[in-house]
Structure formats: C-alpha cells, structure tokens
Coordinates of C-alpha atoms and ligand atoms in Angstrom, one line a residue:
M1 CA -11.7 89.3 -45.6
K2 CA -10.6 92.1 -47.3
F3 CA -10.0 95.4 -46.3
T4 CA -7.4 98.0 -45.6
I5 CA -5.7 99.2 -41.9
A6 CA -5.0 102.6 -41.7
P7 CA -3.1 103.4 -38.3
S8 CA -3.4 106.3 -36.5
I9 CA -0.2 107.8 -35.6
L10 CA -1.5 109.4 -32.5
A11 CA -1.5 106.6 -30.8
A12 CA 2.2 106.4 -32.1
D13 CA 5.5 106.8 -30.2
F14 CA 6.5 110.5 -31.3
A15 CA 10.1 110.1 -30.3
C16 CA 10.8 107.7 -33.2
L17 CA 8.2 107.9 -36.0
T18 CA 10.7 106.6 -38.4
K19 CA 10.0 103.3 -36.6
E20 CA 6.2 103.5 -36.4
I21 CA 5.8 104.2 -40.0
E22 CA 8.4 101.2 -40.3
K23 CA 5.8 98.9 -38.7
I24 CA 2.6 100.0 -41.2
H25 CA 5.2 99.1 -43.7
K26 CA 4.9 96.1 -42.5
I27 CA 1.4 95.3 -43.1
P28 CA 0.2 94.6 -47.0
D29 CA -2.9 97.1 -48.1
S30 CA -2.1 99.6 -45.1
Q31 CA -2.3 103.8 -45.0
V32 CA -1.2 106.1 -42.8
H33 CA -4.2 107.9 -40.9
L34 CA -3.2 111.4 -39.7
D35 CA -5.4 112.7 -36.7
I36 CA -5.1 116.9 -37.0
M37 CA -6.4 118.5 -34.2
D38 CA -6.7 122.2 -33.4
G39 CA -8.3 122.1 -29.4
H40 CA -11.2 124.2 -30.8
F41 CA -13.5 121.6 -33.0
V42 CA -12.0 119.1 -29.9
P43 CA -10.9 119.1 -26.7
N44 CA -6.9 118.1 -28.1
I45 CA -3.9 119.9 -30.4
S46 CA -1.8 117.2 -32.2
I47 CA 0.2 117.8 -35.2
G48 CA -0.2 120.3 -38.0
P49 CA 0.9 120.1 -41.7
C50 CA 4.4 120.8 -41.1
V51 CA 4.6 117.6 -38.7
V52 CA 3.0 115.8 -42.0
K53 CA 5.7 116.8 -44.6
N54 CA 8.0 115.5 -42.9
L55 CA 6.8 112.3 -42.3
R56 CA 5.5 112.6 -46.3
R57 CA 9.6 111.8 -46.4
M58 CA 10.2 108.5 -44.8
T59 CA 7.2 106.7 -46.8
D60 CA 5.3 106.3 -50.4
L61 CA 1.9 105.1 -48.6
P62 CA -1.1 107.0 -48.7
F63 CA -2.0 109.9 -46.1
D64 CA -5.2 109.6 -45.0
V65 CA -5.9 113.2 -43.6
H66 CA -8.2 113.3 -40.9
L67 CA -9.5 116.9 -40.0
M68 CA -11.4 117.7 -36.5
I69 CA -10.7 121.7 -37.1
D70 CA -12.8 124.5 -37.1
N71 CA -12.7 125.9 -40.9
P72 CA -11.3 123.2 -42.4
E73 CA -11.3 124.6 -45.8
N74 CA -8.5 126.9 -44.7
F75 CA -5.8 124.1 -44.7
F76 CA -6.6 122.1 -47.6
S77 CA -3.8 123.3 -49.8
Q78 CA -1.3 123.1 -47.2
F79 CA -2.1 119.6 -46.2
K80 CA -2.0 119.5 -50.1
D81 CA 1.3 120.3 -50.3
A82 CA 2.4 118.4 -47.1
G83 CA 1.9 115.2 -49.1
A84 CA -1.8 114.2 -48.4
N85 CA -4.0 111.9 -50.5
Y86 CA -7.5 111.5 -49.1
I87 CA -8.9 114.6 -46.5
T88 CA -11.3 114.0 -44.6
F89 CA -13.4 116.4 -43.1
H90 CA -16.3 116.8 -40.4
I91 CA -19.3 117.5 -41.8
E92 CA -20.3 119.3 -38.6
Q93 CA -18.1 121.7 -39.1
A94 CA -19.2 122.4 -43.4
H95 CA -22.3 124.5 -43.4
E96 CA -21.8 124.1 -47.4
P97 CA -20.2 120.4 -47.8
L98 CA -20.6 120.7 -51.7
P99 CA -18.6 123.4 -52.2
L100 CA -15.3 121.9 -49.9
I101 CA -15.7 118.7 -51.8
N102 CA -15.1 120.7 -55.3
K103 CA -12.7 122.5 -53.6
L104 CA -10.3 119.0 -52.4
K105 CA -11.2 117.7 -56.3
K106 CA -9.7 120.7 -57.7
L107 CA -6.3 120.2 -55.7
G108 CA -6.4 116.4 -56.8
I109 CA -7.0 115.2 -53.4
K110 CA -9.9 112.0 -52.6
P111 CA -12.5 113.6 -50.4
G112 CA -13.8 112.3 -47.4
I113 CA -16.3 113.1 -45.0
A114 CA -16.3 112.7 -41.4
I115 CA -19.4 112.4 -39.2
K116 CA -19.6 112.2 -34.7
P117 CA -21.2 108.8 -33.5
S118 CA -24.4 111.5 -32.5
T119 CA -24.8 112.2 -36.4
S120 CA -27.8 111.0 -38.8
L121 CA -26.8 109.8 -42.1
D122 CA -29.4 112.0 -43.2
K123 CA -27.0 114.5 -42.8
V124 CA -24.9 113.1 -45.4
E125 CA -26.6 111.0 -47.7
Y126 CA -26.7 113.3 -50.6
L127 CA -23.3 113.5 -50.5
L128 CA -22.0 109.7 -51.0
P129 CA -22.1 109.9 -54.7
Q130 CA -19.4 112.6 -54.6
I131 CA -16.7 111.0 -52.4
D132 CA -14.5 108.5 -52.2
V133 CA -14.4 108.1 -47.8
L134 CA -17.3 108.2 -45.4
L135 CA -16.1 107.7 -41.9
V136 CA -17.8 106.4 -39.4
M137 CA -16.7 107.8 -36.0
S138 CA -16.9 105.0 -33.4
V139 CA -15.9 107.2 -30.5
E140 CA -16.4 110.5 -29.4
P141 CA -13.3 112.3 -31.4
G142 CA -10.7 114.0 -29.4
F143 CA -8.7 111.0 -28.2
S144 CA -7.3 107.6 -29.0
G145 CA -7.5 104.6 -26.8
Q146 CA -11.7 105.1 -25.9
K147 CA -14.2 102.1 -26.0
F148 CA -16.1 101.5 -29.6
I149 CA -19.4 102.5 -29.7
N150 CA -21.6 99.7 -30.5
S151 CA -24.4 101.5 -32.3
S152 CA -21.7 103.3 -35.1
L153 CA -22.6 99.1 -36.4
K154 CA -26.1 100.1 -37.5
K155 CA -24.7 103.0 -39.6
I156 CA -21.8 100.9 -41.0
E157 CA -24.9 98.4 -41.8
R158 CA -26.8 101.4 -43.4
L159 CA -23.9 102.5 -45.3
R160 CA -23.4 99.0 -47.0
E161 CA -27.0 99.1 -48.0
I162 CA -26.9 102.6 -49.7
K163 CA -23.7 101.7 -51.7
E164 CA -24.8 98.7 -53.3
S165 CA -28.4 99.2 -53.6
K166 CA -27.3 102.6 -55.5
K167 CA -23.7 101.1 -56.7
L168 CA -21.5 103.6 -55.4
N169 CA -18.0 103.4 -55.3
F170 CA -17.0 105.7 -51.4
Q171 CA -15.3 103.4 -49.0
I172 CA -16.4 103.3 -45.4
S173 CA -13.9 103.6 -43.2
V174 CA -14.5 103.2 -39.3
D175 CA -12.4 105.1 -36.7
G176 CA -12.3 104.8 -32.8
G177 CA -11.4 101.7 -30.5
I178 CA -11.1 99.1 -33.2
N179 CA -9.0 96.3 -32.4
D180 CA -9.3 92.4 -33.6
K181 CA -12.9 92.0 -32.1
T182 CA -14.2 95.2 -33.3
G183 CA -12.6 95.7 -36.4
E184 CA -14.1 92.0 -37.3
T185 CA -17.7 92.8 -36.3
A186 CA -17.3 96.2 -38.2
I187 CA -16.2 94.4 -41.6
K188 CA -19.0 92.1 -41.2
A189 CA -20.7 95.3 -40.9
G190 CA -19.6 96.7 -44.0
A191 CA -16.5 98.7 -42.9
D192 CA -13.5 98.6 -46.0
I193 CA -10.9 100.4 -44.0
L194 CA -10.2 100.2 -40.3
V195 CA -8.7 103.0 -38.6
M196 CA -6.7 101.7 -35.5
G197 CA -4.3 103.9 -32.8
N198 CA -4.2 102.3 -29.6
Y199 CA -4.4 98.3 -30.4
F200 CA -2.0 99.3 -33.3
F201 CA 1.2 100.6 -31.4
K202 CA 0.3 100.0 -27.7
N203 CA 0.6 96.1 -28.8
P204 CA 3.9 94.1 -29.4
F205 CA 3.5 94.6 -33.4
E206 CA 4.4 90.8 -34.0
L207 CA 0.9 90.2 -32.3
V208 CA -1.2 92.9 -34.1
Q209 CA 0.9 91.6 -37.3
S210 CA -0.5 88.1 -36.9
E211 CA -4.2 88.9 -35.1
I212 CA -4.3 91.6 -39.2
E213 CA -3.4 88.2 -40.9
K214 CA -5.7 86.0 -39.0
L215 CA -8.9 88.4 -39.8
R216 CA -7.9 88.7 -43.8
K217 CA -7.6 84.9 -43.9
K218 CA -11.4 84.8 -42.9
Ligands
DX5_301 C1 -10.0 110.0 -32.3 C2 -8.9 109.9 -33.8 C3 -8.9 108.2 -33.8 C4 -7.9 107.9 -33.0 C5 -8.2 106.4 -32.8 O1 -10.4 111.6 -32.4 O2 -9.4 110.3 -34.8 O3 -8.3 108.3 -35.3 O4 -6.7 108.2 -33.0 O5 -7.7 106.0 -31.9 P1 -7.9 104.4 -31.1 O6 -7.9 103.0 -32.2 O7 -7.2 104.4 -29.4 O8 -9.3 105.1 -30.8
ZN302 ZN1 -8.9 110.3 -36.7

C-alpha cells in the first residue's frame, strides 16, 4: 500500500523537537503536520509562525500546516514566510473559499481544505478540482489522542469515487485517531496521507517504524 505519513508534532515532546523531527526523517515518504490553533475556532492553543520558522531550519521535509484558527487568510503570508509547503484551512471558517485558494496559489503554496466530522462533502465537492489536499477530520479538531470516528471512512470512500470518476489529482488526507489499525482501514477506503499524532510520538519509535513498514508491504 502506498501512502504518505504526516506525523503531527502537536503530540511530540516540545522540549526536544530536534529529536522528534529526526524520527520523521527516518520514515520514507513523510511530511511534518503542524497544527495551528488559536483558542477560538478550537478550544486549544498551540504554536504560531515563529515556531514553524525555527523548525524549518531543522529539516527539508514538506511542511503541512493545518490552520484551526479564525480568519485563516490573515496568516497565509506569515506561514508561507515561515516555510509552509501546504496550507489547509477549514471550510467551516471560510465564507468564500475560492479567493482563499487562489490567494494560496499566488503565494506558491499548495492549498488544502479541511472538514470537521459533522461537515458534509457537499460543502466542498465543487472545490475539489482547485485544491491539492482534502483533509477529512476523523476526530473533533482541537486535541491529539482522541478516538477515530468510523463514519469518516464513508467520506473517504466517497472522495475516492469522485476523484476517480472525475480524474482529479487532489490527495485525501485523514487526521485524528490514526494508528496501525485505523490507518490501514483509512488507506483501504482511499486515503493518501495519514496524519499521526499520539500513535507516532507516544509509542516506542522502533514499533511505529516497523508497523508503518508492514503496512507498506501489504
Ligand atoms: C487535531 C489535530 C490532529 C491531531 C492528531 O485537531 O488536527 O492533527 O494532532 O492527533 P492524533 O493522531 O493523536 O489524533
Ligand atoms: Zn491536524
């Protein structure tokens, strides 16, 4: 099975990020998932552009910035300057998503759209030809370590159908409660990118590494 691993540093040890990023380096086909939270859109606060900018000095891996903030467009330039490659904003926070997508493209950023577990695909289907990533949240945004919501699999399957029937190129990313088991079901349903927080950083690295290798051999 072919897929990208995007460890979410929200679950990493912030006192030794260099070591944590090293772990991501050891996984082929990986990128760094950065969760940005403002305490408004979600009931939690995380990191801002200056941390992302400092992390950029440690690695050439792609940076996948997941904005869970009000008025995400106000921060596109700052995250671009901090070294983002992908920027994903929530459809629930965007009254007019198309201009935002175009703004990201103009900055040279790959645009992504995220949907909460309760948001229907109807809200984003018309945007799929315009974006690089559709991120399906499989937990309520805000915290690492929650349980995978099974109904997300239906959305992933439907997205794969749309992608194949319309010959579109966007990647399907799944974020929340991903481990070796839920990851495997998500890939079988059609996911291209597995975001992994707790499972990646809170288990012994050798175990995680070998489970990812096993999945790739299947
Ligand atoms: C939640 C974040 C996720 C989270 C994933 O709002 O978007 O990226 O860190 O963590 P796990 O894999 O532990 O659910
Ligand atoms: Zn995320």
